[in-house]
PDB file of C-alpha atoms in Angstrom:
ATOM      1  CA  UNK A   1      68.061 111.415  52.929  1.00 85.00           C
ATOM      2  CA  UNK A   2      69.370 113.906  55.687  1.00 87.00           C
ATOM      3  CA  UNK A   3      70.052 117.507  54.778  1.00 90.00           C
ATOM      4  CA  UNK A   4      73.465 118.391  56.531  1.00 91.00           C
ATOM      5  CA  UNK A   5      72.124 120.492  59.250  1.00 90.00           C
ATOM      6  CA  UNK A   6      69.563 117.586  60.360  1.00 91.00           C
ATOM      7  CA  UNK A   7      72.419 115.365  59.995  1.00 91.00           C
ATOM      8  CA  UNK A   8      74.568 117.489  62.268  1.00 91.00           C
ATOM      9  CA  UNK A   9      71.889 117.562  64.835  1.00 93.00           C
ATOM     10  CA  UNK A  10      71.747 113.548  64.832  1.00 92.00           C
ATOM     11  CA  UNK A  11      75.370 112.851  64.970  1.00 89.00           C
ATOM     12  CA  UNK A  12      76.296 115.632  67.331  1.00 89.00           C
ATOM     13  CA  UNK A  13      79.045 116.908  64.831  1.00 91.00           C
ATOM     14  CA  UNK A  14      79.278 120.046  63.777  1.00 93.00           C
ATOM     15  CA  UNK A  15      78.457 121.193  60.298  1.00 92.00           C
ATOM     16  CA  UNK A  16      81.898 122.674  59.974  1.00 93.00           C
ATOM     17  CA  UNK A  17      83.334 119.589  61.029  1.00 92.00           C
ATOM     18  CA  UNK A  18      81.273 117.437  58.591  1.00 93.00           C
ATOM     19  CA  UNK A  19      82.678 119.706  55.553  1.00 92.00           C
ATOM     20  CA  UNK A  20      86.174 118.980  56.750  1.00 93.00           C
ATOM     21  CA  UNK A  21      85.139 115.136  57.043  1.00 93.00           C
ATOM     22  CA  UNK A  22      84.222 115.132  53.257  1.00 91.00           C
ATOM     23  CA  UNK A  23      87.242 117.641  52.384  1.00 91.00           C
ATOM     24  CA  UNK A  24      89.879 114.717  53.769  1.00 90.00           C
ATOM     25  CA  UNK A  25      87.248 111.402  52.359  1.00 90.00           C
ATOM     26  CA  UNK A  26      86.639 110.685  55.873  1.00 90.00           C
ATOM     27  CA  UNK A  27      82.359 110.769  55.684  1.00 91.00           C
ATOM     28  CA  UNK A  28      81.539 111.934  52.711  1.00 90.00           C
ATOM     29  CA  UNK A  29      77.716 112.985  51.525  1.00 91.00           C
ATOM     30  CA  UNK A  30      75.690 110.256  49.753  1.00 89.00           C
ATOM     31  CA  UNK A  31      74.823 112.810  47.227  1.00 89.00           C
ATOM     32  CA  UNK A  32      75.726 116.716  46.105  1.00 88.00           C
ATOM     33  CA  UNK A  33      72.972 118.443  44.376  1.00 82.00           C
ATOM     34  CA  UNK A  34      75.004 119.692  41.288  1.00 82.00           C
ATOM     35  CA  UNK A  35      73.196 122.927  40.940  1.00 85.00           C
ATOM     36  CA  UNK A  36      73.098 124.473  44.855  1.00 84.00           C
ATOM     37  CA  UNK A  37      75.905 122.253  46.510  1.00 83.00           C
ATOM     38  CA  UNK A  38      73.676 120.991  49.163  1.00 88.00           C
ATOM     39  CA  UNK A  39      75.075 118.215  50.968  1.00 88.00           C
ATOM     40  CA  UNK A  40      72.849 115.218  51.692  1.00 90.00           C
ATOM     41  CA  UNK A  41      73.653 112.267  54.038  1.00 92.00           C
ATOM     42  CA  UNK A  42      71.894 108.708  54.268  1.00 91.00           C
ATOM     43  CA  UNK A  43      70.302 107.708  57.646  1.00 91.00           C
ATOM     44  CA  UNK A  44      72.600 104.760  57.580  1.00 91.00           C
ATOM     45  CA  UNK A  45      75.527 107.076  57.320  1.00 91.00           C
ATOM     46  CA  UNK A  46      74.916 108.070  61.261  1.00 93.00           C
ATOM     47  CA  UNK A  47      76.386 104.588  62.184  1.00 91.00           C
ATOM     48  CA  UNK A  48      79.792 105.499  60.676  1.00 91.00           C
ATOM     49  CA  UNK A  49      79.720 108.997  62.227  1.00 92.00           C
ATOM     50  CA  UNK A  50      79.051 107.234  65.736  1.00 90.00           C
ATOM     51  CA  UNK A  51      82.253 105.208  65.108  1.00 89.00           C
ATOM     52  CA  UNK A  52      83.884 108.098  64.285  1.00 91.00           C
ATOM     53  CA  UNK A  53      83.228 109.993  67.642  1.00 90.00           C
ATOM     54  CA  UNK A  54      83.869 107.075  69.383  1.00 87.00           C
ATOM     55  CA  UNK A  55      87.509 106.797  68.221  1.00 88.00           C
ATOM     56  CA  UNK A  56      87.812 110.170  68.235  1.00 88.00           C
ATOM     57  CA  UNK A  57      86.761 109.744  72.369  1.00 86.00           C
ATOM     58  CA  UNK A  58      89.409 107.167  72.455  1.00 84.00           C
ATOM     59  CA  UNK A  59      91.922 109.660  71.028  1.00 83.00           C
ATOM     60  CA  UNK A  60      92.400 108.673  67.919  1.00 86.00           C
ATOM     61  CA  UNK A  61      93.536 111.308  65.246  1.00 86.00           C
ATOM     62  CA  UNK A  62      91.630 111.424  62.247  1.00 88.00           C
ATOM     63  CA  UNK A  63      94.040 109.767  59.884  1.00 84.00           C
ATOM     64  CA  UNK A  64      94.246 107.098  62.136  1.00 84.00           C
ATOM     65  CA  UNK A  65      90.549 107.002  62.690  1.00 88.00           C
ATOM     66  CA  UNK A  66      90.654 106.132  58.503  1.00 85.00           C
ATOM     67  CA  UNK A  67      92.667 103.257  59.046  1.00 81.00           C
ATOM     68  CA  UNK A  68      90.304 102.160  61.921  1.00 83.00           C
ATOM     69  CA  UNK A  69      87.424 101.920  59.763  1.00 85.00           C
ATOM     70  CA  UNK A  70      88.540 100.195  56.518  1.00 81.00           C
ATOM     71  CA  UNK A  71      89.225  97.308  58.941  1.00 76.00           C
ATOM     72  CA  UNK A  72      86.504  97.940  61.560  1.00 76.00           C
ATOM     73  CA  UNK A  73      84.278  94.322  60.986  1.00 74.00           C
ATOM     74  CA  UNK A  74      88.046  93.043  61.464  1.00 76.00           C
ATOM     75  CA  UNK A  75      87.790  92.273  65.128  1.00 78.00           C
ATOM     76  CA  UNK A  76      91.600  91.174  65.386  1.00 82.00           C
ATOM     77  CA  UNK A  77      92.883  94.122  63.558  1.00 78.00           C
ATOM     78  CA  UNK A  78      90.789  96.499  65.690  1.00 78.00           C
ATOM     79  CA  UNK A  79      91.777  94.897  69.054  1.00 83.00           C
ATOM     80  CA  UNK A  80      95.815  94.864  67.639  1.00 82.00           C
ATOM     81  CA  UNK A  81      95.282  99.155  67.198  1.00 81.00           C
ATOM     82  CA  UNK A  82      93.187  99.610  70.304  1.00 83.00           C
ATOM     83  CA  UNK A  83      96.016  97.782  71.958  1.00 86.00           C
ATOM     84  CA  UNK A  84      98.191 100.475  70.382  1.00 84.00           C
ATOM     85  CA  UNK A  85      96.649 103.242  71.451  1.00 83.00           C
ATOM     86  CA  UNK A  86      96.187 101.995  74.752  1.00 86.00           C
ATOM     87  CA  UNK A  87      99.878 101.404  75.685  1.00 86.00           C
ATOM     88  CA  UNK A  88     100.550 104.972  73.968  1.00 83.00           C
ATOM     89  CA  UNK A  89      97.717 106.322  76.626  1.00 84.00           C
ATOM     90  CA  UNK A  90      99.482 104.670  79.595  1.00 84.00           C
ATOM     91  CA  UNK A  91     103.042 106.105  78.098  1.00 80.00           C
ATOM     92  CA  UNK A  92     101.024 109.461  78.213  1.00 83.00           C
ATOM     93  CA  UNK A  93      99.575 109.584  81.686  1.00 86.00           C
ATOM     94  CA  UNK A  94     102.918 108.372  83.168  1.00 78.00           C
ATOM     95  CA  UNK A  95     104.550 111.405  81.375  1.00 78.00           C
ATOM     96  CA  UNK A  96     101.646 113.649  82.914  1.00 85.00           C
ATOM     97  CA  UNK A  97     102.244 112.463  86.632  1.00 82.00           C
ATOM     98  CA  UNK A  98     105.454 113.345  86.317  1.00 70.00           C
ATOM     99  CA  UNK A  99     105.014 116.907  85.143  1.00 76.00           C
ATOM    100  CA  UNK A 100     102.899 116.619  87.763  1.00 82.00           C
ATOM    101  CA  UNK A 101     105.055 115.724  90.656  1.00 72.00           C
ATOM    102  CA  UNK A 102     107.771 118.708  88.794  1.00 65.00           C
ATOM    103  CA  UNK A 103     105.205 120.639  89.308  1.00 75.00           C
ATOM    104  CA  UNK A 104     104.556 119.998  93.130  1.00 76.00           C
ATOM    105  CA  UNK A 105     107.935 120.178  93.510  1.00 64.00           C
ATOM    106  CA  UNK A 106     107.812 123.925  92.199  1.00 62.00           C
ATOM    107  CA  UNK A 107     105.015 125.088  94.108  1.00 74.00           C
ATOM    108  CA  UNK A 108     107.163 123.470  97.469  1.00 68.00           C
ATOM    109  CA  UNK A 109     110.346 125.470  96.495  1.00 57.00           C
ATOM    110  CA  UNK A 110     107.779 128.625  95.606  1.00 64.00           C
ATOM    111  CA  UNK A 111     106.512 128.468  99.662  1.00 68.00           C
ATOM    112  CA  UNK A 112     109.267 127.624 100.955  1.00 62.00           C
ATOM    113  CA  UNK A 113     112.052 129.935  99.731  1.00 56.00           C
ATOM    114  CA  UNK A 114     109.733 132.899  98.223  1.00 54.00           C
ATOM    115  CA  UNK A 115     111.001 132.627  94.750  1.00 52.00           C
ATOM    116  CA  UNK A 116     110.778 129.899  91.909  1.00 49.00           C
ATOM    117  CA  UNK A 117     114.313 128.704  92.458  1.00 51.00           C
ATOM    118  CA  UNK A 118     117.437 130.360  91.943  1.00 68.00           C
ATOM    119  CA  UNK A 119     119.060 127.362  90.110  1.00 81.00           C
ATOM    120  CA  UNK A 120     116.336 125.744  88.211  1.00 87.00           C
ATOM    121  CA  UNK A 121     117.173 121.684  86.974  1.00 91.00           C
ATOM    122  CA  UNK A 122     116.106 120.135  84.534  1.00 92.00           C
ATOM    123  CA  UNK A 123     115.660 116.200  83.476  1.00 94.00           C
ATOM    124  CA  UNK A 124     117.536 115.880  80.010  1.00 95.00           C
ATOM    125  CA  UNK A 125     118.652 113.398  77.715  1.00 96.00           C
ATOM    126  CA  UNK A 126     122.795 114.105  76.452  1.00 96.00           C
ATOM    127  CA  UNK A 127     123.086 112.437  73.266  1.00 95.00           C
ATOM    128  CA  UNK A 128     125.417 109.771  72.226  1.00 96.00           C
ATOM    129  CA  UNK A 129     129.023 112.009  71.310  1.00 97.00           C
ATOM    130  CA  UNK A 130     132.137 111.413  69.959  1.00 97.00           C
ATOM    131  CA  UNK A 131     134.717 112.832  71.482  1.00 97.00           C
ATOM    132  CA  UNK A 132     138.322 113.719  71.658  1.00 97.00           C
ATOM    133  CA  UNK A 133     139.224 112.264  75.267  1.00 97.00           C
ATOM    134  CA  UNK A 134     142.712 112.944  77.773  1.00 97.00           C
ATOM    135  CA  UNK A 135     141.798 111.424  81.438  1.00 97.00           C
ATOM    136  CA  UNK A 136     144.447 111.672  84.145  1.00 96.00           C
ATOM    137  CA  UNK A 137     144.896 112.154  87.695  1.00 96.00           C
ATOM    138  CA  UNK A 138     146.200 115.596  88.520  1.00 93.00           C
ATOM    139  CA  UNK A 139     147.679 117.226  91.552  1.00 91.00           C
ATOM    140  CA  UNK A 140     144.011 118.744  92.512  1.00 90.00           C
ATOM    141  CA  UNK A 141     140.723 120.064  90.642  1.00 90.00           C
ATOM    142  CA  UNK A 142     142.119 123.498  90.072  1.00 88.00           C
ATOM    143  CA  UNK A 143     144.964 121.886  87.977  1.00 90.00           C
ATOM    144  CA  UNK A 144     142.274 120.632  85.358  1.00 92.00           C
ATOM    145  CA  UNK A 145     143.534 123.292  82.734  1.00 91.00           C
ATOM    146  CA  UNK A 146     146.526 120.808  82.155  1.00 93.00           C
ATOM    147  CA  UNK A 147     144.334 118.039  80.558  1.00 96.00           C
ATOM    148  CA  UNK A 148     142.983 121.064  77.922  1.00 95.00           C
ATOM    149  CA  UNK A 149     146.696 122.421  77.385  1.00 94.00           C
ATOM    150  CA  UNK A 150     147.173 118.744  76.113  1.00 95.00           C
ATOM    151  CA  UNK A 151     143.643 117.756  74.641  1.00 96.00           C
ATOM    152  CA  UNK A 152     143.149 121.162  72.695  1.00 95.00           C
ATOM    153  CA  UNK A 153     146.631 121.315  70.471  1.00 95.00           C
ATOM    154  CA  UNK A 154     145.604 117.552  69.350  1.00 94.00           C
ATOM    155  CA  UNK A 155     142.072 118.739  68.644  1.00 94.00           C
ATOM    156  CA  UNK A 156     143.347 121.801  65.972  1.00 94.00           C
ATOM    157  CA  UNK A 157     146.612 119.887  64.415  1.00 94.00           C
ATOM    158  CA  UNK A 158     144.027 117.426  63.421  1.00 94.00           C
ATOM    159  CA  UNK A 159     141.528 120.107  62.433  1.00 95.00           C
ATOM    160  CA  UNK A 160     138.534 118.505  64.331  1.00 95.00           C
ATOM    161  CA  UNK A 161     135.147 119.564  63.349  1.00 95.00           C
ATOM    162  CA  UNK A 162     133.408 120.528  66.665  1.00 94.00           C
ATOM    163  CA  UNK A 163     130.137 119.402  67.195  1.00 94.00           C
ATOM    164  CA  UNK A 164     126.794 121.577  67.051  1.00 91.00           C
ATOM    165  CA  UNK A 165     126.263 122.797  69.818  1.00 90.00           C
ATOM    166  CA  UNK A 166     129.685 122.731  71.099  1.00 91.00           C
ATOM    167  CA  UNK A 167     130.137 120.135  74.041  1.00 95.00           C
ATOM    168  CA  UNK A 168     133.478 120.654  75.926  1.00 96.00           C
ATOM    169  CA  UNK A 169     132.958 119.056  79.026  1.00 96.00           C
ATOM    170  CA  UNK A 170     135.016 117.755  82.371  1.00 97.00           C
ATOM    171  CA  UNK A 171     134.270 114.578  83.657  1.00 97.00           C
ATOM    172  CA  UNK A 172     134.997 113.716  87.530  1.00 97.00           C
ATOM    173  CA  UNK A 173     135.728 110.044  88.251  1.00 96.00           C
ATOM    174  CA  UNK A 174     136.412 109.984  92.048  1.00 94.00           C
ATOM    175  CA  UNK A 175     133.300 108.466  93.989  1.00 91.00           C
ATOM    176  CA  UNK A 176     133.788 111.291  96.678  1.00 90.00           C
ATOM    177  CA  UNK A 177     135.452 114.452  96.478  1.00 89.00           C
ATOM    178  CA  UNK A 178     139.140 114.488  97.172  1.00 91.00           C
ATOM    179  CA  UNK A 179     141.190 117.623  98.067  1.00 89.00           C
ATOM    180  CA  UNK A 180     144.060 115.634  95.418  1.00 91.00           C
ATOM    181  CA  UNK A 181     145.026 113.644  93.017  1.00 95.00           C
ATOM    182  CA  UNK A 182     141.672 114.483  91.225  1.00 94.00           C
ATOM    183  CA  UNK A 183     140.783 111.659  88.289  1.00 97.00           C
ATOM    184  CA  UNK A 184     139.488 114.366  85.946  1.00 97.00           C
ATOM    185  CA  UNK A 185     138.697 113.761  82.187  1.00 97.00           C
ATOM    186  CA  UNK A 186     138.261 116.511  79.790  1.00 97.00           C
ATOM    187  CA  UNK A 187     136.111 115.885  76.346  1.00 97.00           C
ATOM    188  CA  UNK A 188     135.368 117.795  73.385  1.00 97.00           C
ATOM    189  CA  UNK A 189     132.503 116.438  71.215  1.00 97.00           C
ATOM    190  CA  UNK A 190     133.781 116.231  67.434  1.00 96.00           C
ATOM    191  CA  UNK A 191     132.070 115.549  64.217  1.00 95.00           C
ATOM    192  CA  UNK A 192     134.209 112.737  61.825  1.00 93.00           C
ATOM    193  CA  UNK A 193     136.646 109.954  62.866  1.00 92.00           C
ATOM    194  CA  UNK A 194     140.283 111.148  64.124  1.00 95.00           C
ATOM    195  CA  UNK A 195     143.241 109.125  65.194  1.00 94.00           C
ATOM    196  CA  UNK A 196     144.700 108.753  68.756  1.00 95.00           C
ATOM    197  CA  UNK A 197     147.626 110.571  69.770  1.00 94.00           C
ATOM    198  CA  UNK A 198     149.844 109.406  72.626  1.00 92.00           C
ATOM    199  CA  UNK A 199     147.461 110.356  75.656  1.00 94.00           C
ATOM    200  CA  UNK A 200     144.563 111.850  74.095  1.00 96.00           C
ATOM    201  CA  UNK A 201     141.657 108.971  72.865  1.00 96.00           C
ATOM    202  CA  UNK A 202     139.060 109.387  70.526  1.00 97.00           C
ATOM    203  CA  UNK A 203     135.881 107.646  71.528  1.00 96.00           C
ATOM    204  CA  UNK A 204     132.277 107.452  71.266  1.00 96.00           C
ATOM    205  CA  UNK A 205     130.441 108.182  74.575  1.00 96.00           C
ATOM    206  CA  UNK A 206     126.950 106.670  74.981  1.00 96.00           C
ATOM    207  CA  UNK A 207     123.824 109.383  75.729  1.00 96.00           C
ATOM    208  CA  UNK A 208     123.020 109.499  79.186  1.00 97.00           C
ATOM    209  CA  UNK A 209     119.736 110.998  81.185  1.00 97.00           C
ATOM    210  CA  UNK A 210     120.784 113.294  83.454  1.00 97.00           C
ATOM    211  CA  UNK A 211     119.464 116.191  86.093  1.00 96.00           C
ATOM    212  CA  UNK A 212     121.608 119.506  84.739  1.00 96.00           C
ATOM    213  CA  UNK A 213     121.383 122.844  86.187  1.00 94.00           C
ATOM    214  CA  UNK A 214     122.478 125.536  84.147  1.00 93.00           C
ATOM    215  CA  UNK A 215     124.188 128.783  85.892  1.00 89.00           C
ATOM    216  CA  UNK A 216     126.092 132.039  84.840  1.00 86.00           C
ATOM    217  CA  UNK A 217     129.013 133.532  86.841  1.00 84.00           C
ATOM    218  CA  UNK A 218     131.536 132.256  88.939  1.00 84.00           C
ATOM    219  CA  UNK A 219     132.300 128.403  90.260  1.00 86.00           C
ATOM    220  CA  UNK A 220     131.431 129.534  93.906  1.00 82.00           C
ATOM    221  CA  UNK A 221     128.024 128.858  93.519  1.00 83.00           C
ATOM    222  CA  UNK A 222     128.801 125.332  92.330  1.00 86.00           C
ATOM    223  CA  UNK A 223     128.075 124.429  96.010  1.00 85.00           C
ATOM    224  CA  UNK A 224     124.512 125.759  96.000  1.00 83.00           C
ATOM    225  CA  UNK A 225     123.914 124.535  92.443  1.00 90.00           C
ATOM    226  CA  UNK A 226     125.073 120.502  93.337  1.00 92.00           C
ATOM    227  CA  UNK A 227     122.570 121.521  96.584  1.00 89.00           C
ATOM    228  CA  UNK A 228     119.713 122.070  93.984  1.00 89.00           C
ATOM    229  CA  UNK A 229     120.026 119.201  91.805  1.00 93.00           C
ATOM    230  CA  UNK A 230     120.452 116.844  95.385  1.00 93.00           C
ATOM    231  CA  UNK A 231     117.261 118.505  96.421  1.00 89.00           C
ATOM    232  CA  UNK A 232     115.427 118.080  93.269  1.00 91.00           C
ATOM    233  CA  UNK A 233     116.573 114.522  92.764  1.00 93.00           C
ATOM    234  CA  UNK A 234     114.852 113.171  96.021  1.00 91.00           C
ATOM    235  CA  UNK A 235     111.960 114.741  95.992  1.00 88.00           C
ATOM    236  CA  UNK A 236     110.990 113.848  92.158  1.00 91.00           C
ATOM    237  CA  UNK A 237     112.303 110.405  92.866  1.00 92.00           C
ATOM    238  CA  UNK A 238     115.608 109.840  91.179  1.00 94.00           C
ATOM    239  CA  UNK A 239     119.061 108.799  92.075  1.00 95.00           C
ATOM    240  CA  UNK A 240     122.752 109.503  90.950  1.00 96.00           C
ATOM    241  CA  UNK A 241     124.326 106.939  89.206  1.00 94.00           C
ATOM    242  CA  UNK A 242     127.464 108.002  87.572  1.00 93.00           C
ATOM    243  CA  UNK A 243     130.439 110.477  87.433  1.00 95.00           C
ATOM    244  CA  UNK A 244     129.500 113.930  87.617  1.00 96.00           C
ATOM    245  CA  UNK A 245     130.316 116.391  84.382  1.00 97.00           C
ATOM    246  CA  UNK A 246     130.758 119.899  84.082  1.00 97.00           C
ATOM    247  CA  UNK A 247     129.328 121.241  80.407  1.00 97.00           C
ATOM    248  CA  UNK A 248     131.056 124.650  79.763  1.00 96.00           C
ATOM    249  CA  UNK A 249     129.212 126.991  77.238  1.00 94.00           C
ATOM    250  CA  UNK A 250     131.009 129.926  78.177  1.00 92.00           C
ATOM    251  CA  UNK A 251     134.697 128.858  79.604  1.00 90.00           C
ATOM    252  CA  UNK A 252     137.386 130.952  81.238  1.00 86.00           C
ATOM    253  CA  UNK A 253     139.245 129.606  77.840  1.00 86.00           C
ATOM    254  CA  UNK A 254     136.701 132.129  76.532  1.00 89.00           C
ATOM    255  CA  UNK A 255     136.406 135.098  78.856  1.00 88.00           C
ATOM    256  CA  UNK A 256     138.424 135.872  82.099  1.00 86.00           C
ATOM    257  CA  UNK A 257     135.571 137.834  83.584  1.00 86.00           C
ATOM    258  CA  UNK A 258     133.885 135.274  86.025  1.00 84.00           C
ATOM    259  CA  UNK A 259     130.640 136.902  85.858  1.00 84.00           C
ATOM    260  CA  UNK A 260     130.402 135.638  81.826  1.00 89.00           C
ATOM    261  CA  UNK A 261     131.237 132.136  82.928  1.00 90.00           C
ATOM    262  CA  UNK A 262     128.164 129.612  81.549  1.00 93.00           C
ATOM    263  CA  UNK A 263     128.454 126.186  83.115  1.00 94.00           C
ATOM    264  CA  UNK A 264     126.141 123.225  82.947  1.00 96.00           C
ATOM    265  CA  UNK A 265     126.504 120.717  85.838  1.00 96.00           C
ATOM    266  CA  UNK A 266     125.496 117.560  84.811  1.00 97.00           C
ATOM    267  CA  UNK A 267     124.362 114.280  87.160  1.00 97.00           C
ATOM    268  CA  UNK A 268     123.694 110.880  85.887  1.00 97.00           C
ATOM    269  CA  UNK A 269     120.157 109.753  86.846  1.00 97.00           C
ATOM    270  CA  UNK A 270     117.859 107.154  87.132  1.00 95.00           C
ATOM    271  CA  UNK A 271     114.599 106.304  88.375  1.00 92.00           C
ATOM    272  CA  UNK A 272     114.220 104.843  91.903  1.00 88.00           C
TER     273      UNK A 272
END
């Protein structure tokens, strides 16, 4: 029999660590003297805590590690969870090159303009909405508060439940800009199921990766925000694929102080 300190010394784990073992039935003592608490630990015992560090090596958590050895002379079973932690590993390291390659990107932008990037993008996931919906061409993009003077009456004599948080969002259909006859949707994101009324549609819209840049103030620095995203896009490897949107968390529905304007910009995305 091994007192818990030799023990420690021959398994390489720690006597701390060997008292949490027991505490969770993981490797528990082959005996407790009764009168001082001692812990004592059969030679045999060391196999099992070698397994143990081994999975724990192959970065399996501890409950897992359990399951691992109740079936460990189970050679299928063990291959079928090894195979399970090695495709999440591979998820892993692909999600760690591409922090890494955001953060090249960063350090680029840091040299090259002095700052960490007045408009900072992000890659985000929009979730599946349903929305209240009016889509129509108008005389030009300035003339978009005509689709919300006919989507927003709709939206409170049916006493839609917005969303939380609140999207209200402007979709823009044209494949280039035009100076008119703009095909502009407006949405508001609603919680419930509402009917249709004459031109404004009620519809689920599905979620949708995108790279969004987030900016306060006015829409003149839409140009330098649509430069950001274009610049981040290439050189982290993804392309547009889909009609731009406009989120607005702060409207000039809201405030008609520019300066308090909060607008998301929104480009579909996908990997090259």
């Amino acid at each position: 029999m091994l007192k818990i300190g030799d023990f420690s010394k021959l398994s390489r784990i720690t006597i701390r660590m060997l008292r949490h073992y027991d505490e969770i039935d993981l490797l528990t003592p082959q005996t407790v003297d009764e009168w001082t608490g001692y812990r004592y630990y059969d030679e045999a015992q060391l196999l099992t805590a070698n397994k143990i560090q081994l999975l724990k090596n192959l970065g399996f958590g501890l409950s897992a590690i359990k399951e691992v050895l109740t079936n460990f002379n189970d050679y299928t079973e063990i291959e079928k969870l090894l195979k399970i932690r090695q495709a999440e590993l591979v998820s892993e390291e692909a999600e760690l090159r591409e922090r890494i390659r955001y953060i090249d990107s960063a350090i680029k932008i840091l040299k090259q303009e002095g700052s960490f990037m007045n408009y900072v993008v992000n890659l985000k996931t929009i979730p599946e909405l349903y929305v209240a919906s009016v889509r129509k061409v108008i005389a030009n993009y300035m003339a978009e508060g005509e689709l919300w003077s006919l989507l927003m009456p709709e939206v409170g004599k049916q006493k839609c439940k917005a969303t939380t948080p609140c999207y209200a969002m402007s979709v823009y259909h044209d494949k280039g800009f035009v100076e008119s006859n703009a095909d502009v949707e407006v949405r508001f994101a609603v919680d419930g199921n509402y009917n249709d009324a004459g031109e404004i549609k009620f519809k689920k819209i599905p979620a949708v990766e995108v790279a969004a840049c987030t900016f306060k103030g006015g829409y003149e620095q839409i140009t330098a925000v649509n430069e950001a995203i274009a610049k981040w896009a290439n050189e982290n490897g993804y392309e547009f694929c889909g009609a731009v949107f406009w989120i607005y968390h702060k409207s000039p529905y809201e405030t008609k102080n520019p300066e308090d304007y909060v607008t998301e910009i929104c480009f579909p995305v996908k990997k090259k």
